[in-house]
Coordinates of C-alpha atoms in Angstrom, one line a residue:
M1 CA 63.6 217.2 196.6
H2 CA 60.5 218.5 198.5
T3 CA 57.4 216.4 198.7
R4 CA 54.6 217.6 196.5
R5 CA 52.1 219.4 198.6
T6 CA 49.1 219.1 196.3
L7 CA 46.9 216.2 195.5
R8 CA 47.3 214.9 191.9
R9 CA 44.3 214.0 189.8
S10 CA 44.6 211.5 187.1
R11 CA 42.8 211.7 183.8
A12 CA 40.5 209.0 185.1
A13 CA 38.7 208.8 188.4
A14 CA 39.5 210.0 191.8
G15 CA 36.8 211.5 193.8
L16 CA 33.4 210.2 192.9
L17 CA 30.8 212.7 191.7
A18 CA 33.0 215.7 190.8
A19 CA 35.5 213.1 189.9
A20 CA 33.0 211.9 187.6
A21 CA 34.3 214.9 185.9
V22 CA 37.6 213.2 186.6
L23 CA 36.5 209.9 185.2
V24 CA 37.4 209.4 181.6
S25 CA 34.3 209.6 179.6
G26 CA 33.5 211.3 176.4
C27 CA 30.5 212.9 174.8
S28 CA 27.6 211.0 173.6
D29 CA 27.3 211.0 169.8
G30 CA 24.0 209.1 169.7
G31 CA 25.4 205.8 168.7
S32 CA 25.5 202.7 170.9
T33 CA 28.4 202.1 173.2
A34 CA 28.9 198.7 171.7
T35 CA 29.3 200.2 168.3
R36 CA 31.7 202.9 169.6
S37 CA 33.7 200.3 171.5
A38 CA 34.3 198.3 168.3
T39 CA 35.3 201.5 166.6
A40 CA 37.6 202.4 169.5
A41 CA 39.2 199.0 169.4
Q42 CA 40.0 199.5 165.7
A43 CA 41.3 203.0 166.4
A44 CA 43.6 201.7 169.1
Q45 CA 45.5 199.9 166.4
V46 CA 46.1 203.2 164.6
A47 CA 49.1 205.3 165.6
L48 CA 48.8 209.1 166.1
A49 CA 50.1 210.6 162.8
P50 CA 52.9 213.2 163.1
L51 CA 52.2 216.6 161.6
P52 CA 54.2 217.9 158.7
H53 CA 57.7 219.1 159.6
A54 CA 57.2 222.6 158.0
T55 CA 55.1 225.1 159.9
P56 CA 52.0 226.1 157.9
S57 CA 52.1 229.7 156.7
A58 CA 48.8 230.3 158.4
L59 CA 50.5 229.6 161.8
A60 CA 53.6 231.7 161.1
S61 CA 52.5 234.7 163.2
Y62 CA 51.9 232.4 166.2
Y63 CA 55.3 230.7 165.8
G64 CA 57.0 234.1 165.5
Q65 CA 55.8 235.4 168.8
K66 CA 58.3 236.7 171.4
P67 CA 57.2 236.6 175.0
S68 CA 57.1 239.9 176.9
W69 CA 58.2 238.9 180.4
R70 CA 56.9 240.8 183.4
S71 CA 56.8 240.3 187.1
C72 CA 53.9 238.2 188.3
G73 CA 53.9 238.8 192.0
V74 CA 55.9 235.7 193.0
P75 CA 59.6 236.6 193.7
G76 CA 61.9 235.0 191.2
F77 CA 59.3 234.2 188.6
Q78 CA 58.3 236.0 185.4
C79 CA 55.0 235.7 183.5
A80 CA 53.9 236.3 179.9
T81 CA 50.9 235.8 177.6
L82 CA 51.1 234.0 174.2
K83 CA 48.4 233.4 171.7
A84 CA 47.4 230.2 169.9
P85 CA 44.6 229.7 167.4
L86 CA 41.3 228.8 168.9
D87 CA 40.8 226.3 166.0
Y88 CA 43.9 225.0 164.3
A89 CA 41.7 224.1 161.2
R90 CA 40.7 227.8 161.0
P91 CA 43.6 229.9 162.3
G92 CA 41.7 233.1 161.5
A93 CA 38.7 232.3 163.6
G94 CA 40.1 233.8 166.8
D95 CA 42.8 233.2 169.5
V96 CA 43.3 231.6 172.8
R97 CA 45.5 233.4 175.3
L98 CA 48.0 231.1 177.1
A99 CA 49.5 232.0 180.4
V100 CA 53.2 231.2 180.6
A101 CA 55.5 231.5 183.6
R102 CA 59.2 230.9 184.1
K103 CA 62.1 231.0 186.5
K104 CA 65.4 231.6 184.9
A105 CA 68.2 229.2 185.3
T106 CA 70.2 230.1 188.4
G107 CA 73.6 228.7 187.3
P108 CA 76.3 227.6 187.5
G109 CA 76.8 225.2 184.6
Q110 CA 76.1 225.3 180.9
P111 CA 72.5 226.3 180.3
L112 CA 70.3 223.6 178.8
G113 CA 67.4 225.7 177.6
S114 CA 63.8 225.5 178.9
L115 CA 62.2 222.6 180.9
L116 CA 58.4 222.7 180.7
V117 CA 56.5 221.0 183.5
N118 CA 52.9 219.9 183.8
P119 CA 51.3 218.3 187.0
G120 CA 48.4 216.5 185.3
G121 CA 44.7 216.7 185.7
P122 CA 43.6 217.4 183.1
G123 CA 42.9 220.7 184.7
G124 CA 45.9 221.1 187.0
S125 CA 47.5 224.5 186.8
A126 CA 51.1 224.1 185.5
V127 CA 51.8 227.7 186.4
G128 CA 50.7 227.1 190.0
Y129 CA 52.7 223.9 190.1
L130 CA 55.8 225.7 188.8
Q131 CA 55.6 228.5 191.3
E132 CA 54.6 226.4 194.3
Y133 CA 56.8 223.3 193.7
A134 CA 58.8 222.7 190.6
G135 CA 60.5 226.1 190.5
V136 CA 61.7 225.8 194.1
G137 CA 61.6 222.1 194.8
Y138 CA 63.2 220.4 191.8
P139 CA 66.8 219.4 192.3
A140 CA 69.1 222.5 192.5
E141 CA 71.3 221.3 189.7
V142 CA 68.2 221.0 187.4
R143 CA 67.1 224.4 188.3
A144 CA 70.6 225.8 187.9
R145 CA 70.8 224.7 184.2
Y146 CA 67.2 224.9 183.0
D147 CA 64.8 227.8 182.7
M148 CA 61.9 226.3 184.5
V149 CA 58.8 227.0 182.5
A150 CA 55.1 226.2 182.7
V151 CA 52.1 227.0 180.5
D152 CA 48.5 226.5 181.7
P153 CA 46.8 224.4 178.9
R154 CA 43.9 226.1 177.2
G155 CA 40.8 226.2 179.3
V156 CA 42.8 225.7 182.5
A157 CA 43.4 228.2 185.4
R158 CA 45.0 231.3 183.9
S159 CA 44.6 230.3 180.2
E160 CA 41.0 231.3 179.6
P161 CA 39.5 228.9 182.2
V162 CA 36.4 226.9 181.4
T163 CA 33.7 227.7 184.0
C164 CA 30.5 225.7 184.7
L165 CA 28.9 226.3 188.1
D166 CA 29.2 228.7 190.9
G167 CA 30.3 227.7 194.4
R168 CA 26.9 227.0 195.8
Q169 CA 26.0 224.9 192.7
M170 CA 29.3 223.0 193.1
D171 CA 28.6 222.3 196.7
A172 CA 25.3 220.7 195.7
Y173 CA 27.0 218.8 192.9
T174 CA 29.8 217.3 195.0
Q175 CA 27.3 216.1 197.6
T176 CA 25.1 214.2 195.1
D177 CA 24.8 210.5 195.9
V178 CA 26.8 208.5 193.3
T179 CA 25.7 205.1 194.6
P180 CA 22.0 205.4 193.8
D181 CA 19.7 202.9 195.6
D182 CA 16.6 203.4 193.6
Q183 CA 15.1 205.1 190.5
E184 CA 14.7 208.5 192.3
E185 CA 18.3 208.6 193.3
T186 CA 19.4 207.6 189.8
D187 CA 17.3 210.4 188.3
D188 CA 18.9 212.8 190.8
L189 CA 22.3 211.8 189.7
V190 CA 21.5 212.1 186.0
D191 CA 20.0 215.5 186.7
A192 CA 23.2 216.6 188.4
Y193 CA 25.3 215.5 185.4
K194 CA 23.0 217.3 183.0
K195 CA 23.0 220.6 185.1
F196 CA 26.8 220.4 185.2
A197 CA 27.0 219.9 181.4
E198 CA 24.5 222.7 180.8
G199 CA 26.4 225.1 183.0
C200 CA 29.6 224.4 181.0
G201 CA 27.8 224.9 177.7
A202 CA 26.2 228.1 178.8
R203 CA 29.3 229.7 180.4
S204 CA 32.1 228.4 178.1
A205 CA 30.4 227.7 174.8
K206 CA 33.2 229.1 172.6
L207 CA 36.0 227.1 174.2
L208 CA 34.3 223.7 174.8
R209 CA 35.0 222.4 171.3
H210 CA 38.7 223.4 171.5
V211 CA 40.2 222.1 174.7
S212 CA 41.4 218.7 173.4
T213 CA 44.8 217.3 174.4
V214 CA 45.9 217.4 170.7
E215 CA 45.2 221.2 170.6
A216 CA 47.0 221.7 174.0
A217 CA 50.0 219.7 172.6
R218 CA 50.1 221.9 169.5
D219 CA 50.0 225.0 171.8
M220 CA 53.1 223.6 173.6
D221 CA 55.0 223.7 170.2
I222 CA 54.1 227.3 169.8
V223 CA 55.4 228.0 173.3
R224 CA 58.6 226.0 172.5
A225 CA 59.2 228.2 169.5
A226 CA 58.5 231.4 171.4
L227 CA 61.1 230.4 174.0
G228 CA 63.7 229.9 171.3
D229 CA 64.2 226.2 171.9
R230 CA 64.9 223.9 169.0
K231 CA 63.5 220.9 170.9
L232 CA 61.0 220.5 173.8
N233 CA 62.4 219.3 177.2
Y234 CA 59.5 218.3 179.4
V235 CA 58.5 216.6 182.7
G236 CA 54.8 215.6 182.8
A237 CA 53.0 213.7 185.5
S238 CA 49.8 211.7 185.3
Y239 CA 47.6 213.3 182.6
G240 CA 50.7 215.3 181.8
T241 CA 52.2 212.1 180.4
F242 CA 49.3 211.9 177.9
L243 CA 49.9 215.5 176.9
G244 CA 53.7 214.9 176.6
A245 CA 53.2 211.6 174.6
T246 CA 50.7 213.4 172.3
Y247 CA 53.3 216.1 171.7
A248 CA 55.9 213.4 170.8
G249 CA 53.5 211.7 168.4
L250 CA 52.7 215.0 166.6
F251 CA 56.3 216.4 166.6
P252 CA 58.7 213.4 167.0
D253 CA 61.6 215.4 165.5
R254 CA 61.2 218.1 168.1
V255 CA 61.4 215.8 171.2
G256 CA 64.2 216.7 173.5
R257 CA 64.4 215.1 177.0
L258 CA 60.9 213.9 177.9
V259 CA 60.0 212.4 181.3
L260 CA 56.5 210.9 181.5
D261 CA 55.9 210.0 185.1
G262 CA 52.7 208.1 186.2
A263 CA 52.0 207.2 182.6
M264 CA 48.7 206.9 180.9
D265 CA 47.8 204.5 178.1
P266 CA 46.4 206.5 175.1
S267 CA 45.2 203.3 173.3
L268 CA 42.5 202.5 175.8
P269 CA 38.8 203.3 175.4
A270 CA 37.1 205.1 178.3
R271 CA 35.3 202.2 179.9
R272 CA 38.5 200.1 180.0
M273 CA 40.5 203.0 181.4
N274 CA 37.9 203.6 184.2
L275 CA 37.8 199.9 185.1
D276 CA 41.6 199.7 185.2
Q277 CA 41.8 202.7 187.5
T278 CA 39.0 201.3 189.7
A279 CA 41.3 198.3 190.2
G280 CA 44.2 200.7 190.8
F281 CA 42.4 202.4 193.7
E282 CA 41.5 199.0 195.2
T283 CA 45.2 198.1 195.1
A284 CA 46.1 201.3 196.9
F285 CA 43.3 200.8 199.4
Q286 CA 44.6 197.3 200.1
S287 CA 48.0 198.8 200.9
F288 CA 46.4 201.4 203.1
A289 CA 44.4 198.7 204.9
K290 CA 47.4 196.6 205.7
D291 CA 49.2 199.7 207.0
C292 CA 46.2 201.0 209.0
V293 CA 45.7 198.0 211.2
K294 CA 49.3 198.2 212.3
H295 CA 48.5 201.4 214.1
A296 CA 46.6 201.6 217.4
D297 CA 44.5 204.5 216.1
C298 CA 43.1 202.7 213.1
P299 CA 39.3 202.9 213.4
L300 CA 38.7 200.2 210.7
G301 CA 40.2 197.2 212.6
G302 CA 42.9 195.7 214.8
P303 CA 46.2 193.9 214.1
H304 CA 44.5 190.7 212.8
T305 CA 41.9 192.4 210.7
T306 CA 42.1 191.4 207.0
P307 CA 42.1 194.0 204.3
Q308 CA 38.8 192.6 203.1
R309 CA 37.3 193.2 206.6
V310 CA 38.8 196.7 206.6
G311 CA 37.0 197.4 203.4
D312 CA 33.7 196.0 204.7
N313 CA 34.0 198.2 207.7
L314 CA 34.6 201.3 205.6
K315 CA 31.7 200.4 203.3
A316 CA 29.4 200.0 206.4
F317 CA 30.5 203.5 207.5
F318 CA 29.7 204.9 204.1
R319 CA 26.3 203.4 204.3
K320 CA 25.7 205.0 207.6
L321 CA 26.7 208.4 206.2
D322 CA 24.4 207.8 203.2
A323 CA 21.5 207.6 205.6
H324 CA 22.6 210.1 208.2
P325 CA 25.3 212.7 207.3
I326 CA 27.3 214.0 210.2
P327 CA 28.4 217.5 211.2
A328 CA 31.7 218.8 209.7
G329 CA 32.0 222.2 211.3
D330 CA 31.5 223.8 207.9
A331 CA 30.7 227.5 207.8
D332 CA 28.4 227.0 204.9
G333 CA 26.5 224.2 206.7
R334 CA 27.7 221.3 204.7
K335 CA 27.6 217.9 206.4
L336 CA 29.7 214.9 205.7
G337 CA 27.7 212.4 203.6
E338 CA 28.8 209.4 201.7
A339 CA 29.8 211.3 198.5
L340 CA 32.2 213.7 200.2
A341 CA 33.5 211.1 202.6
T342 CA 34.4 208.7 199.8
T343 CA 36.1 211.6 197.9
G344 CA 38.2 212.3 201.0
V345 CA 39.3 208.7 201.3
I346 CA 40.1 208.4 197.6
A347 CA 42.1 211.6 197.8
A348 CA 44.4 210.1 200.4
M349 CA 45.1 207.1 198.2
Y350 CA 47.2 209.2 195.9
D351 CA 50.1 209.5 198.4
E352 CA 51.0 207.2 201.3
A353 CA 52.2 210.3 203.2
A354 CA 48.5 211.1 203.6
W355 CA 47.6 207.8 205.3
E356 CA 48.1 209.2 208.8
Q357 CA 45.9 212.1 208.1
L358 CA 43.3 209.8 206.7
R359 CA 43.4 207.6 209.9
E360 CA 42.9 210.6 212.0
A361 CA 40.1 211.9 209.9
L362 CA 38.3 208.5 209.9
T363 CA 38.7 208.2 213.7
S364 CA 37.2 211.6 214.2
A365 CA 34.3 210.8 211.9
M366 CA 33.6 207.2 213.1
K367 CA 34.3 207.6 216.8
Q368 CA 33.5 211.3 217.5
N369 CA 30.9 212.1 214.9
D370 CA 33.1 214.9 213.5
G371 CA 33.4 214.9 209.7
A372 CA 35.8 217.9 209.4
G373 CA 38.9 215.9 208.6
L374 CA 37.4 214.0 205.7
L375 CA 35.7 217.1 204.4
S376 CA 39.0 218.9 204.4
L377 CA 40.5 216.1 202.3
A378 CA 37.6 216.3 199.9
D379 CA 37.9 220.1 199.6
S380 CA 41.6 219.8 198.9
Y381 CA 40.9 217.4 196.1
Y382 CA 38.3 219.6 194.6
E383 CA 40.4 222.8 195.2
R384 CA 37.6 224.4 197.2
D385 CA 38.8 227.3 199.4
S386 CA 37.4 228.3 202.8
G387 CA 35.3 230.9 201.2
G388 CA 33.4 228.4 199.2
R389 CA 35.1 229.1 195.9
Y390 CA 36.3 226.4 193.5
A391 CA 39.2 226.5 191.2
N392 CA 38.4 225.5 187.6
L393 CA 40.1 222.1 188.0
I394 CA 36.9 220.0 187.8
F395 CA 35.4 222.1 185.0
A396 CA 38.5 221.8 182.8
N397 CA 38.9 218.2 183.7
A398 CA 35.5 217.3 182.4
A399 CA 35.9 219.5 179.3
V400 CA 39.1 217.9 178.2
N401 CA 38.1 214.3 179.0
C402 CA 34.7 214.7 177.3
L403 CA 36.4 215.9 174.2
D404 CA 39.3 213.4 174.1
L405 CA 37.3 210.1 174.2
P406 CA 33.9 208.8 173.4
P407 CA 31.9 207.9 176.5
A408 CA 32.2 204.9 178.7
F409 CA 28.4 204.7 179.0
D410 CA 25.4 206.3 177.3
G411 CA 22.9 205.9 180.1
P412 CA 22.0 204.5 183.5
Q413 CA 21.0 201.1 182.1
E414 CA 24.5 200.5 180.7
V415 CA 26.1 201.5 184.1
A416 CA 23.8 199.0 185.9
K417 CA 24.9 196.2 183.6
A418 CA 28.6 197.0 184.2
L419 CA 28.3 197.3 188.0
P420 CA 29.4 193.7 188.7
A421 CA 32.7 194.2 186.8
F422 CA 33.4 197.5 188.6
E423 CA 32.5 196.0 192.0
K424 CA 34.7 193.0 191.3
A425 CA 37.6 195.4 190.5
S426 CA 37.0 197.3 193.7
P427 CA 34.5 196.1 196.3
V428 CA 35.0 199.4 198.2
F429 CA 34.9 202.0 195.4
G430 CA 33.6 200.1 192.3
A431 CA 29.9 201.2 192.4
G432 CA 30.7 204.8 192.8
L433 CA 33.3 204.9 190.2
A434 CA 31.1 203.1 187.7
W435 CA 28.3 205.6 188.2
S436 CA 30.9 208.4 187.9
S437 CA 31.7 207.2 184.5
L438 CA 28.4 208.4 183.2
N439 CA 29.0 212.1 183.4
C440 CA 30.0 212.9 179.8
A441 CA 27.0 211.1 178.3
Y442 CA 25.3 214.4 178.7
W443 CA 28.0 216.7 177.5
P444 CA 26.9 219.5 175.2
V445 CA 29.6 218.9 172.5
K446 CA 30.7 215.7 170.8
A447 CA 34.0 214.0 171.4
T448 CA 36.7 214.7 168.8
G449 CA 39.3 212.2 169.9
E450 CA 39.5 208.4 169.9
P451 CA 41.9 205.9 171.5
Q452 CA 45.1 205.5 169.5
R453 CA 48.6 204.2 169.9
I454 CA 51.4 206.8 170.1
E455 CA 54.6 205.6 168.5
A456 CA 56.6 208.8 167.9
R457 CA 58.9 207.1 165.4
G458 CA 62.2 209.0 165.1
A459 CA 62.0 210.7 168.5
A460 CA 65.0 210.9 170.9
P461 CA 64.9 208.6 173.9
I462 CA 61.8 209.2 176.1
V463 CA 61.7 208.1 179.8
V464 CA 58.4 206.5 180.9
V465 CA 58.0 206.1 184.7
G466 CA 55.6 203.7 186.3
T467 CA 54.8 202.9 190.0
T468 CA 53.8 199.3 190.7
R469 CA 51.0 200.2 193.1
D470 CA 50.0 203.6 191.6
P471 CA 46.2 204.0 192.3
A472 CA 45.4 206.5 189.6
T473 CA 47.6 205.4 186.7
P474 CA 48.1 201.7 187.0
Y475 CA 51.5 200.3 186.3
R476 CA 50.3 198.4 183.2
W477 CA 49.6 201.7 181.6
A478 CA 53.3 202.6 181.9
Q479 CA 54.2 199.3 180.4
S480 CA 51.8 199.8 177.5
L481 CA 53.0 203.3 176.7
A482 CA 56.6 202.3 176.9
G483 CA 55.8 199.5 174.5
Q484 CA 54.1 201.9 172.0
L485 CA 56.7 204.7 172.0
S486 CA 59.5 203.6 169.6
S487 CA 62.3 205.2 171.7
A488 CA 60.9 204.7 175.3
R489 CA 62.9 203.5 178.3
L490 CA 60.7 202.2 181.1
L491 CA 61.8 203.2 184.6
T492 CA 59.9 201.3 187.4
Y493 CA 59.3 202.3 191.0
V494 CA 58.3 199.4 193.2
G495 CA 56.1 201.1 195.7
D496 CA 52.9 203.0 196.6
G497 CA 51.5 206.3 195.6
H498 CA 50.9 208.3 192.4
T499 CA 54.0 209.1 190.3
A500 CA 57.6 208.6 191.5
Y501 CA 59.9 211.6 190.8
G502 CA 60.5 213.6 193.9
R503 CA 58.7 211.2 196.2
G504 CA 61.8 210.0 198.2
S505 CA 63.4 207.4 196.0
S506 CA 67.0 208.4 195.4
C507 CA 67.2 205.7 192.8
I508 CA 64.4 207.2 190.8
D509 CA 65.5 210.8 191.3
S510 CA 69.1 210.1 190.3
A511 CA 68.1 208.2 187.2
I512 CA 65.8 211.1 186.0
D513 CA 68.3 213.7 186.9
A514 CA 71.0 212.0 184.9
Y515 CA 68.7 212.0 181.9
L516 CA 67.7 215.6 182.3
L517 CA 71.2 216.9 182.9
R518 CA 73.5 214.6 180.9
D519 CA 71.0 213.1 178.4
T520 CA 71.7 209.6 179.8
P521 CA 68.5 207.6 179.9
P522 CA 68.2 204.8 182.4
A523 CA 69.1 201.3 181.4
A524 CA 66.3 199.2 179.9
G525 CA 64.3 197.6 182.6
K526 CA 65.7 199.6 185.5
R527 CA 63.7 199.1 188.7
C528 CA 63.9 201.1 191.9
S529 CA 62.3 200.8 195.4

């Protein structure tokens, strides 16, 4: 299976400021964080309730849709548009148009129906992922027997995308200092979050209240019905595991073969989730540090340099960039400062295959005063093209996260109090990731979701995959989700990187392929390396 060519974002943090949009936060409802945390703790004991088995009459027209497939410019793929209600509580209040793509099963072998895929985010384009990777890179036998299908969730990419800022505004946003040293810099950071939120509210007002994961999961059931499948077969990665698990909780009797790779824990409140992930990125950085010093081109230390010293050296470099950004050869005049450099480093933590690129980029920046390599990593993370245009990933990411969970923090004072815990979790990234947790405190709409367990009682076996040194979705989350889902089988990859399927472990790949093709879930407790 081909290696994934795009960086994955988790539901929680990964790049600092714009990844503040990536950090799990929620919307401020005016109450204290302490009060909401107690409420969240209670909610976490409550399981997501399944919806009634019968389809409500008000939704019959949506469930009765038949896709009109057409060519969509990529050889071998077809596209269609389906409708879902903007507001499931008021189906007559308007529609959301959902972009769907498929690649028909190639044969030979008995067809197994549709296999939906989602790469995560929230905000990642499932249609783009299907056309660029899954539809051509999944194992040939899987593609032979399944129609490979993707739907961009509401608010994402081709499905009525949320928009917030233009390219120039995003350039300024991504360069804002997220490790403020004084009140002025703190005020600048808060202003950046407020401008981002105001932009989303002004440009996407109709959609912002209706891009929750629960609504996206209900949309997937409409897509399942339109495809003619009795049950949903699905592979979701990172945030896609939360989407898939939510589907299972709402429609346990319609679960087919579900693979949840790089699993999230839906029972956690935002601050705990962010703190766990901060520790996850530190774990990944420790692995990178140990590997880096084995190479002659490592600019952060030599063969006997400890990981702690490597981290100290990187932090010292970040401090220099904070004071004096360096040239990056950018056509729009951007320089490499601390914020973009940190995003570039964190982006490379997702996949150990990027470590060589990161060493080279750090060497260029630290030894040659050339920030182009780190800027390229940051731009890849943010999905910024060479013309200065941003995909809607960061906008959709914030919109979904800010609707799904109450906020980690209400204001700067709460972040300041929590800094020691975050810096303990990650001496290198902790401060930036703590401040990045503040973004949704200023969101223009209130959160509609709460942490809750997902049990999906009565569902067919579900495969939950966890990687022991996953930076973005820590292994304990996979353990927790597997413990919640009544029919889960936990499949463990002992290794580095974010997610496991298709990353080079024949043990993982063969176990998942056996499940998808022969409905044979892995043995309980199976571990691969």
